[in-house]
XYZ file of C-alpha atoms in Angstrom:
564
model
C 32.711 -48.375 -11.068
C 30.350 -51.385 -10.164
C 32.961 -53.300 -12.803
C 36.105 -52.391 -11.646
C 34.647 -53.675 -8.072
C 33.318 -57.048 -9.172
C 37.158 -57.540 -11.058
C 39.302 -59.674 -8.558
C 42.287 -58.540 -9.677
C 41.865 -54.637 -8.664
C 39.195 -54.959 -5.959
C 41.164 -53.167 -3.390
C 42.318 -50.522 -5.292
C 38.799 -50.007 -6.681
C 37.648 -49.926 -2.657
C 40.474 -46.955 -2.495
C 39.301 -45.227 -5.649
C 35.199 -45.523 -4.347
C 36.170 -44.096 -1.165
C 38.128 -40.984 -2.411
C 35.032 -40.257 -5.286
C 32.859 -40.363 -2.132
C 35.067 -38.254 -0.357
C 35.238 -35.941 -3.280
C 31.411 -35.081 -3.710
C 31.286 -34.891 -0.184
C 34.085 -31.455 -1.235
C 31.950 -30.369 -3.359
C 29.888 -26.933 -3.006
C 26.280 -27.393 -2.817
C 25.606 -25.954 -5.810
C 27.897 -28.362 -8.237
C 26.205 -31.113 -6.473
C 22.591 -30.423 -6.794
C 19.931 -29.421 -9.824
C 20.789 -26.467 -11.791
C 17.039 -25.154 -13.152
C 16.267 -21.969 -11.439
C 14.244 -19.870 -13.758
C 11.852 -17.677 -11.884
C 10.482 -17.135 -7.962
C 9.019 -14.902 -5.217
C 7.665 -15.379 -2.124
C 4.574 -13.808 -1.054
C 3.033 -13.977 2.740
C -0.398 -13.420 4.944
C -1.850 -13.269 8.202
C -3.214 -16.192 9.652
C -6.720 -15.169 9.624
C -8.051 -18.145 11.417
C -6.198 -17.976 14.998
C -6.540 -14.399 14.260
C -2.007 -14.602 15.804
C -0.721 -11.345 14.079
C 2.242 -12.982 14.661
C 1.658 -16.070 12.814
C 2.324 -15.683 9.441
C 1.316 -18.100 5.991
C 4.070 -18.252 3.258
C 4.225 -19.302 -0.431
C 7.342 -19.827 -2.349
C 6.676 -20.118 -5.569
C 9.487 -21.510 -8.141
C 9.597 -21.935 -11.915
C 12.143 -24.350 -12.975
C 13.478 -25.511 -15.764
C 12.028 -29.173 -17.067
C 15.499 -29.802 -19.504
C 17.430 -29.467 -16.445
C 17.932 -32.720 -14.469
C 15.943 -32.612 -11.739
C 13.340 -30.666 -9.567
C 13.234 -28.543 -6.965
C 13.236 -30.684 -4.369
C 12.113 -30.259 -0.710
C 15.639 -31.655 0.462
C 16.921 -28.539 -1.633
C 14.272 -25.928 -0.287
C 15.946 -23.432 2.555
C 14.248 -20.469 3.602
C 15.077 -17.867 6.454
C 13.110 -16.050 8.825
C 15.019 -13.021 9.444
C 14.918 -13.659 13.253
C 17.747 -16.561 13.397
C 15.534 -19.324 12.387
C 15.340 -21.352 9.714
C 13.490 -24.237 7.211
C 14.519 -26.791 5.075
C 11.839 -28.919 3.134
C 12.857 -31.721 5.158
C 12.298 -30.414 8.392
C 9.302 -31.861 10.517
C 7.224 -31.249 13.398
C 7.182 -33.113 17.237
C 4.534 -34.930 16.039
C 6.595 -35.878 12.855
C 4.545 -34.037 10.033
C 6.187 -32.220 7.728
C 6.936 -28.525 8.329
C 6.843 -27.277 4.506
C 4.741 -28.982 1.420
C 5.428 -29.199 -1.886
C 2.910 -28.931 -4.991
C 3.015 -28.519 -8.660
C 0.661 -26.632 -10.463
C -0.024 -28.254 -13.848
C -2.465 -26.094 -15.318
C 0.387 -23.078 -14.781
C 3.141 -24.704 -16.183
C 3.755 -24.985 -19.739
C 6.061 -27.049 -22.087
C 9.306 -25.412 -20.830
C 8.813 -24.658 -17.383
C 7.004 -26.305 -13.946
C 5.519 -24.552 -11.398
C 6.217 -25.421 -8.004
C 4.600 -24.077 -5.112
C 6.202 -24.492 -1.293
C 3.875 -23.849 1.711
C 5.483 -23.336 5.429
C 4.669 -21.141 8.137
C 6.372 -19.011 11.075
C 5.540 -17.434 14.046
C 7.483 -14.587 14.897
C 8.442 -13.626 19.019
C 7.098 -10.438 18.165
C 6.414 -7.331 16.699
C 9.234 -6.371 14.106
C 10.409 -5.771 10.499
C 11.970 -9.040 9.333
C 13.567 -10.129 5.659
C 12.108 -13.429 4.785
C 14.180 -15.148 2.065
C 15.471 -18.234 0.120
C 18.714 -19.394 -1.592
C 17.966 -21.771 -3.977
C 20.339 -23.513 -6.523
C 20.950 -22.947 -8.657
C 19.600 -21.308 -11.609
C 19.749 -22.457 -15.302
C 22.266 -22.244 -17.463
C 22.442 -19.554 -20.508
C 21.694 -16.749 -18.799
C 23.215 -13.801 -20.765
C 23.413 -11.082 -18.913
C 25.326 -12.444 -15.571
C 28.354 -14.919 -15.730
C 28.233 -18.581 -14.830
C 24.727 -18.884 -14.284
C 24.761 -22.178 -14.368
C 26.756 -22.273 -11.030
C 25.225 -19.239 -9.388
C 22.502 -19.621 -6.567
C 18.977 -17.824 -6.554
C 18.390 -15.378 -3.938
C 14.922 -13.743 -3.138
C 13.302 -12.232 -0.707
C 10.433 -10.516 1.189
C 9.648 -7.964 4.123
C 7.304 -8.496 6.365
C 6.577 -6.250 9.127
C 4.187 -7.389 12.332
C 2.699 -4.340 13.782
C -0.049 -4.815 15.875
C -1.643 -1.289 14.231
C -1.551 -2.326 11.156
C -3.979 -5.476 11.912
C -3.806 -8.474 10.249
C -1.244 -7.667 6.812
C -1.371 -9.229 3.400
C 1.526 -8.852 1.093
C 1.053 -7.891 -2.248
C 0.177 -11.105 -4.850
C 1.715 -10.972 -8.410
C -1.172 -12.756 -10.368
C 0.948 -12.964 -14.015
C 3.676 -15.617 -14.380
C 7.022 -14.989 -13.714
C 8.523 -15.983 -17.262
C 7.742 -14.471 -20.519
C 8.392 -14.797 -23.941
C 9.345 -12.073 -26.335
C 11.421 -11.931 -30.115
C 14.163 -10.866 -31.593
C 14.128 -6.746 -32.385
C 10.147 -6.645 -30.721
C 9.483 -4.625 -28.124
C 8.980 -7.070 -25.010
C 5.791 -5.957 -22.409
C 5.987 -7.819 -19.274
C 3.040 -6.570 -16.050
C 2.843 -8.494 -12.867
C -0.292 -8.326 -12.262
C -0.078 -7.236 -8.665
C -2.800 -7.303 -6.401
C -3.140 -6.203 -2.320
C -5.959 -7.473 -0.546
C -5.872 -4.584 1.834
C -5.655 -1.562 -0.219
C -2.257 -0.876 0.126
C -0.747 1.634 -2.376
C 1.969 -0.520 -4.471
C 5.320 0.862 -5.669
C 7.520 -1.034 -8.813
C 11.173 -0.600 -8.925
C 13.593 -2.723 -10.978
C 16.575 -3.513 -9.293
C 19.447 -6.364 -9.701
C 19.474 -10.227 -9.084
C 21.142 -11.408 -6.969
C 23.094 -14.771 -5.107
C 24.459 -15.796 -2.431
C 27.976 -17.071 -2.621
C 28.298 -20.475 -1.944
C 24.816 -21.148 -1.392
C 23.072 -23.014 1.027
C 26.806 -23.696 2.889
C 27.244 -25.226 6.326
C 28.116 -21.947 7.426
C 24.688 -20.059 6.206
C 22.618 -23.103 7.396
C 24.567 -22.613 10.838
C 23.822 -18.951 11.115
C 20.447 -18.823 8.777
C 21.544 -15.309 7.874
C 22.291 -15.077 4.297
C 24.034 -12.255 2.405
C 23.214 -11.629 -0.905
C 25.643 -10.031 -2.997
C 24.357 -9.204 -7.251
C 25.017 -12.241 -9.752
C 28.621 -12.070 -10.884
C 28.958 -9.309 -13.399
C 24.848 -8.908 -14.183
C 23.863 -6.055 -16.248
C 20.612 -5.583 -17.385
C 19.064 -7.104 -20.689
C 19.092 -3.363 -22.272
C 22.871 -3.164 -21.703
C 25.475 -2.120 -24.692
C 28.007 -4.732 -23.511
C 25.731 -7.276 -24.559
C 25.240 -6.228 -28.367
C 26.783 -3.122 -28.433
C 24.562 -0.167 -30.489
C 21.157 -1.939 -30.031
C 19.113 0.081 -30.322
C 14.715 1.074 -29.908
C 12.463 -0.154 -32.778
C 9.213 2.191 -33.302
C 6.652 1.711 -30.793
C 3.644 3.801 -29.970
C 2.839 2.967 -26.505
C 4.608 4.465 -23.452
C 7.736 5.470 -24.033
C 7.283 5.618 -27.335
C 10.130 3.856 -29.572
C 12.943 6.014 -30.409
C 15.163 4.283 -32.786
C 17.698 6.541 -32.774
C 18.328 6.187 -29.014
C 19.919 3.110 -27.517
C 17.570 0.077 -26.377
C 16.076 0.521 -22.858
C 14.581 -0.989 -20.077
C 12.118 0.666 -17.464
C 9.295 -0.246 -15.129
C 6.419 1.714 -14.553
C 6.675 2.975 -10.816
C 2.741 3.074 -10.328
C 1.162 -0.415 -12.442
C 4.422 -2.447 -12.437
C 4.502 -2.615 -16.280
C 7.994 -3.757 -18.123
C 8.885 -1.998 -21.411
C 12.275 -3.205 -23.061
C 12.569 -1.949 -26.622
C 13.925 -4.198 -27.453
C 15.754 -7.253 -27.485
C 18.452 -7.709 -29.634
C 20.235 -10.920 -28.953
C 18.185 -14.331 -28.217
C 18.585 -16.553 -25.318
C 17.488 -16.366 -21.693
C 17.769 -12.734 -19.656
C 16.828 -12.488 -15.802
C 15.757 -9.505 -14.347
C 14.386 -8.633 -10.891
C 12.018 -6.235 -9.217
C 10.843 -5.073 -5.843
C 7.075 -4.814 -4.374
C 7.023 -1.631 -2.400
C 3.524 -2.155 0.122
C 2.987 1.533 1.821
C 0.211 1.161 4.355
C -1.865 4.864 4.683
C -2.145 5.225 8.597
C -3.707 8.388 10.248
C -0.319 9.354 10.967
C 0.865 9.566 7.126
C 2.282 7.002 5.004
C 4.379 4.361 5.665
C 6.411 1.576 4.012
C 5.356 -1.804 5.545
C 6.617 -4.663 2.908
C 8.484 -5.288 -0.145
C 8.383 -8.646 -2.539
C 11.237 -9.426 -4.663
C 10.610 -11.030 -7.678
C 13.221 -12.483 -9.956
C 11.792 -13.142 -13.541
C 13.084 -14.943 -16.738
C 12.330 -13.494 -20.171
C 13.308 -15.683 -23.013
C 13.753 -14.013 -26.140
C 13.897 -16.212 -29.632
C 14.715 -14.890 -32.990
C 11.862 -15.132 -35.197
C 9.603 -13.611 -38.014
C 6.293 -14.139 -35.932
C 4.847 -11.134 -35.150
C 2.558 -10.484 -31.878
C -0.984 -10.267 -31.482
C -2.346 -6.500 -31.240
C -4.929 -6.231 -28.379
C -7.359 -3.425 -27.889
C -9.212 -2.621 -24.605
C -11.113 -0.033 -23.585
C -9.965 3.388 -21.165
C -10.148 3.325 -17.661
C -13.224 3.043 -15.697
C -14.242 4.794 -12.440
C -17.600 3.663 -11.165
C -20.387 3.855 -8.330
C -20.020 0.738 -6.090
C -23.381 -1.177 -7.269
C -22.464 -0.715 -10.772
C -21.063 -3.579 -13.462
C -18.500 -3.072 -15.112
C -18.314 -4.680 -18.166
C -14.815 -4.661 -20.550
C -14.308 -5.609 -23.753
C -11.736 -6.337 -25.111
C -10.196 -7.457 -29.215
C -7.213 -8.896 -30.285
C -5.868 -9.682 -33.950
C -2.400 -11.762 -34.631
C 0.324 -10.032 -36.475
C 1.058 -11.038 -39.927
C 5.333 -11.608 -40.348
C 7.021 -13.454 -42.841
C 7.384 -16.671 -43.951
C 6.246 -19.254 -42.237
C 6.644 -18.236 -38.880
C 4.401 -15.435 -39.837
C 1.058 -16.410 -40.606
C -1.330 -15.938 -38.314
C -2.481 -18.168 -35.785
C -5.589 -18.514 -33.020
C -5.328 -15.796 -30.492
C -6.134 -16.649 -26.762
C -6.998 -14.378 -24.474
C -6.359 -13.543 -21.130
C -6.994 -11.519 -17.852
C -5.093 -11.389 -14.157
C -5.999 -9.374 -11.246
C -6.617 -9.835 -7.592
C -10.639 -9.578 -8.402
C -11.035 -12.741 -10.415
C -12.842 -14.366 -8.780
C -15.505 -12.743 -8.267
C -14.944 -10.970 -11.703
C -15.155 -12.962 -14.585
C -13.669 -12.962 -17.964
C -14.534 -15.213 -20.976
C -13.013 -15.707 -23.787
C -16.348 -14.708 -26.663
C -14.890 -15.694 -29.820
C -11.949 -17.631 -31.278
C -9.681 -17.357 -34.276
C -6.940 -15.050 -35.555
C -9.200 -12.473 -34.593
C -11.064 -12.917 -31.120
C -12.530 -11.310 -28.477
C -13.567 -11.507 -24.708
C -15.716 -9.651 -21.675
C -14.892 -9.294 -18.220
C -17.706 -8.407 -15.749
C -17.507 -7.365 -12.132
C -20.086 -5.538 -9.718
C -17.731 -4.226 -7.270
C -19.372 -3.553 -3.979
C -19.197 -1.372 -0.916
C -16.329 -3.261 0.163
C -14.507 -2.479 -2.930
C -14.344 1.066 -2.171
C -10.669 2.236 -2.289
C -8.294 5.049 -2.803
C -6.275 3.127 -5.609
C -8.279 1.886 -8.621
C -8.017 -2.336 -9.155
C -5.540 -2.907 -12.439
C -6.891 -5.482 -14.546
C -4.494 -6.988 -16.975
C -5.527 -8.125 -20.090
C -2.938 -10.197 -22.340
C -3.593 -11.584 -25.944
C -1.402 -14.467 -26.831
C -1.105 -15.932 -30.515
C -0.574 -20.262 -31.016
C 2.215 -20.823 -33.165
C 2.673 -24.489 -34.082
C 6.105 -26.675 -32.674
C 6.837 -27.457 -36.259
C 7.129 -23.407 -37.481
C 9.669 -23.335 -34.513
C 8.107 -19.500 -34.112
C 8.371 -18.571 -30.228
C 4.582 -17.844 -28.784
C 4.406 -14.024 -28.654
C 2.015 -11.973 -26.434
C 0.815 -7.976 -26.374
C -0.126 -6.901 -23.080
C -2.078 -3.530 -22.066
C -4.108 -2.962 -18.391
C -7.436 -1.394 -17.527
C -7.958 0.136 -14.345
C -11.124 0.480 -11.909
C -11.492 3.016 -9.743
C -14.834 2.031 -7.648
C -16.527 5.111 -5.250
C -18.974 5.303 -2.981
C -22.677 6.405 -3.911
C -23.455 10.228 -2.463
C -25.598 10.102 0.135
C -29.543 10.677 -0.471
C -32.091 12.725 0.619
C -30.134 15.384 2.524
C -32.660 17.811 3.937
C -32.735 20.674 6.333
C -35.325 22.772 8.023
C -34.643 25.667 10.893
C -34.952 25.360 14.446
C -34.080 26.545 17.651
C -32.559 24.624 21.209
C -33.278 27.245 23.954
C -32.678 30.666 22.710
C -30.023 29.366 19.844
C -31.211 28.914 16.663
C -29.928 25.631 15.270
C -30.010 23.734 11.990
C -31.549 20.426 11.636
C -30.290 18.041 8.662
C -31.596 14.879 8.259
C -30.612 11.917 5.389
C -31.745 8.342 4.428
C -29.477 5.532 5.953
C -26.503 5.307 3.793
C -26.128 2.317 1.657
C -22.348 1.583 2.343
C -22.393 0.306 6.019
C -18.929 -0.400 5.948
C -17.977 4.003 5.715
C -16.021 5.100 8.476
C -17.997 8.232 8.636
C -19.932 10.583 6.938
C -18.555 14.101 6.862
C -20.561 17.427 7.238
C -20.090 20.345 5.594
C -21.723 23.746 6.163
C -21.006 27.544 3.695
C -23.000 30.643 4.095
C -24.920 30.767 0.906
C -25.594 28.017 -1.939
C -22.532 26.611 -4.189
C -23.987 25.392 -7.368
C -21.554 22.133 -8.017
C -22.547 19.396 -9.985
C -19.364 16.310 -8.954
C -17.835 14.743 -12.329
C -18.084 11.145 -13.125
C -15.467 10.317 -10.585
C -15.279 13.084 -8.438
C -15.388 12.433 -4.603
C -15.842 15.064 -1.947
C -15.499 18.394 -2.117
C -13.397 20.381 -4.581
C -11.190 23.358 -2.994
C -12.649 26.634 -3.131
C -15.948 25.729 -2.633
C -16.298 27.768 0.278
C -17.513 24.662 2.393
C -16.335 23.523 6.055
C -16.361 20.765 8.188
C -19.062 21.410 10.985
C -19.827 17.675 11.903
C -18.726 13.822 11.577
C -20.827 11.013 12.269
C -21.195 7.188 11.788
C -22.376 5.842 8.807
C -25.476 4.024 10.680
C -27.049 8.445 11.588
C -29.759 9.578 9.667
C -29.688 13.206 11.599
C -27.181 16.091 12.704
C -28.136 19.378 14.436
C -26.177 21.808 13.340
C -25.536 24.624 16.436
C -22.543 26.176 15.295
C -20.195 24.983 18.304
C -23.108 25.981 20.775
C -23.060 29.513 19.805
C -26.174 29.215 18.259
C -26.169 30.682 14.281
C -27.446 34.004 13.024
C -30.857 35.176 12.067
C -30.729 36.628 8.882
C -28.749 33.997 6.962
C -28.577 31.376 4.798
C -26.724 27.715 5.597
C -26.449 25.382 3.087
C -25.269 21.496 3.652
C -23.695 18.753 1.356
C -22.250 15.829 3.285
C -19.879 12.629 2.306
C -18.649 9.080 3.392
C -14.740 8.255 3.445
C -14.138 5.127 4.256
C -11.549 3.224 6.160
C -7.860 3.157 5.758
C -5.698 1.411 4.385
C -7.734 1.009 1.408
C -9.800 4.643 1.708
C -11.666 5.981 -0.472
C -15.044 8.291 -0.233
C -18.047 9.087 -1.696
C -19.576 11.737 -4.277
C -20.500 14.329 -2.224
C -24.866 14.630 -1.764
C -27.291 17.053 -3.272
C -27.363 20.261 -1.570
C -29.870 21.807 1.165
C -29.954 25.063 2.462
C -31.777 26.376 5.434
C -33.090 30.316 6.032
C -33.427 32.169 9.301
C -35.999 34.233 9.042
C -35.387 37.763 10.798
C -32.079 39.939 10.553
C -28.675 39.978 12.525
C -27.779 42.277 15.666
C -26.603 45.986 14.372
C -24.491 48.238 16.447
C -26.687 51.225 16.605
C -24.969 53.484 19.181
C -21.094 54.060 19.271
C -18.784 56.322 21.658
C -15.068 56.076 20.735
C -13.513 57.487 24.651
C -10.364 56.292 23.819
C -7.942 55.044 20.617
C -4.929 52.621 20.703
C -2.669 51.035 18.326
């Protein structure tokens, strides 16, 4: 073009022809005009815990892209929506002319194929509300087999975010583990996201569509900052028959086992987020998405109070490398106080050919608790091996155990061609609080009542909501099990008291009635701790106290009249 200009001869027709290609971008849809490298993304929130502003919320986009495609995710590109009728682009700035959103890349988390990109903004909401934070990006990569025209479809995700002022200052769940994989030809493919909430929150995992927005970031969306996502253009997921029609499940002896006379399948454990497709059987890039599910335990039951939406790339090669095998050990539930110490092994699979000799086998771990946990890497080689340690304390206490993920990657060289293949299993900690010590009672009396006096040492866990007390005619000989908190039904025991966890004493006077000479009343007592994250302790040793003496006995009965 800058030739035809500089010819005499044609220079105003060339001024014609510059002005209609002008013109013509100027037609086009965002998305044939920008970058096309969308692999991965979510977008996870918090609290601003400094101003304390329940309303004031901290976001992070986070973006894998592409590095073969042309260009990067830039900030001019970046649109997100509030949910309330307001809106961010990258570009966007502030009175005082700083910018409203920043954008970083995080080398050490991005590997040969992919960048990560992180994008920081904030919002602060009018109020208290449910709201759908999202952003249309575009557009994603091309190749992706199981939609059509990837290449030319936008990236939708989103969150929920919900300001209550009950619910105090919310986190949303984090999803430590990277949001594209690698997996081979006829292997089965694990995939957990390492999810993590800060405030206990029980976490649900549901796979679910992707999804776009037509026409992406168009003059009309950025005017009403209201998208509506529809799913990609014919998706199906990876597992689906139109895509090699009779693939089917190689043997597999993890959960679900591998059926290979049943057709290949895709699920998503509902309770630890973890992936199973067995298994792919065409190579070439898949996307599949997933929601978050936060539910917040209140005292008025259970309810749903967030959701992430994370939109994943798995890219499957063909080869005749075989995946590392990683041991670890069982579940763990443990006295807050105690370390924890895991170990855990991994040896490389031995394929064929060249692509199958073993290589170096790195290890990994992701969960909310590193840091403070630790995990190192002990040895090295095509056999190696690793500890994690953590001493969980009081604060740790929680209905839902932690889920540490532990993944073992092999280190096939560029030259083999051989695609870098992980296994992937997860340990959970469950972490309790200590019983409370000492528990002793001795009889005595307030007026004419006889009353029970139980006393304890001051409870280690400060942070309890309360300590429970329980009260049965007669001793219950119950030792608690290695992870056994409270009292088990049946026992025979009731609730006769509730104090703070800072009381060393409770007197015991049956409502104010006074109890009965005669019997026996034996105590145990308990911490719970505070919601959302819960939890309580294993119950204490048991006391009993003995009034002396008998009961009252009718000794002298006239029956004058009887009635039904």
């Amino acid at each position: 073009m800058q030739l035809l200009l500089q010819s005499g001869k044609g220079k105003r027709c060339a001024t014609w022809l510059l002005a209609l290609v002008i013109l013509g971008l100027g037609w086009l849809a965002p998305q044939a005009a920008w970058a096309t490298h969308i692999r991965a993304g979510d977008i996870q929130s918090r609290v601003d815990n400094v101003t304390g502003n329940p309303n004031h919320l901290l976001f992070r986009l986070t973006i894998y892209r592409d590095k073969s495609a042309p260009a990067h995710q830039e900030l001019p590109e970046t649109y997100v929506y509030f949910g309330d009728g307001s809106g961010l682009n990258g570009n966007d700035k502030d009175a005082n002319g700083t910018a409203l959103m920043t954008r970083t890349s995080d080398a050490a988390a991005s590997t040969a194929d992919t960048e990560v990109l992180y994008f920081d903004f904030e919002h602060t909401y009018a109020g208290a509300g449910s709201y759908l934070v999202s952003f249309v990006g575009e557009n994603r990569n091309a190749g992706i087999i199981n939609m059509v025209n990837s290449v030319n479809t936008s990236f939708y995700i989103s969150s929920t975010v919900t300001i209550n002022p009950a619910y105090g200052l919310n986190h949303s769940p984090v999803l430590r583990a990277p949001a594209v994989d690698k997996a081979g030809l006829g292997q089965v493919f694990l995939h957990n996201p390492a999810a993590y909430d800060a405030d206990g929150d029980s976490l649900a995992f549901k796979l679910r569509t992707c999804q776009q927005v037509v026409n992406g970031n168009s003059a009309a969306l950025i005017a009403s900052k209201r998208p509506m996502p529809v799913d990609c253009d014919h998706y199906v997921y990876p597992n689906d028959q139109s895509i090699v029609p009779g693939a089917k499940q190689v043997p597999y002896t993890g959960v679900p086992a591998g059926d290979p006379s049943s057709n290949a399948l895709l699920v998503q454990d509902p309770y630890n987020g973890q992936i199973t497709w067995n298994a792919p059987a065409r190579a070439g890039y898949y996307n599949i998405a997933f929601t978050v599910e936060e539910w917040r335990r209140t005292a008025n039951g259970i309810r749903l109070i967030g959701t992430v939406i994370r939109d994943m790339q798995i890219i499957v090669t063909a080869t005749n490398n075989l995946p590392p095998t990683l041991i670890v050990p069982p579940d763990v539930c443990v006295v807050a106080g105690t370390p924890v110490v895991l170990n855990v092994s991994a040896t490389d699979g031995v394929g064929t050919g060249a692509q199958g000799a073993p290589t170096p086998v790195a290890l990994f771990a992701y969960s909310g608790i590193l840091p403070p946990a630790t995990f190192t890497q002990t040895s090295t080689g095509t056999t190696s091996s690793g500890t994690f340690r953590w001493t969980p304390d009081c604060s740790n206490v929680a209905n839902q155990p932690y889920t540490v993920v532990f993944k073992a990657q092999d280190s096939p060289s560029t030259a083999s061609g051989a695609p870098i293949l992980i296994d992937e299993k997860t340990v959970r900690i469950t972490v309790i609080g200590p019983p409370p010590q000492n528990v002793r009672g001795v009889p005595g009396a307030s007026g004419t009542s006889l009353v029970s006096l139980v006393t304890w040492d001051r409870y280690t866990c400060q942070n309890a909501s309360q300590l429970l007390i329980f009260r049965k005619e007669g001793p219950f000989p119950f030792t608690p099990g290695p992870c056994q908190t409270g009292l088990p039904a049946g026992s025979g025991y009731v609730q006769v008291g509730a104090v703070s966890p800072t009381t060393t004493t409770f007197t015991d006077t049956n409502n104010g009635t006074g109890l009965v000479r005669g019997k026996t009343y034996c105590y145990r007592i308990y911490a719970v701790f505070l919601l959302p994250a819960g939890g309580a302790s294993i119950v204490s040793n048991e006391t009993c106290v003995t009034f002396s003496g008998r009961s009252a006995r009718l000794t002298n009965v006239d029956v004058n009249t009887t009635s039904a």
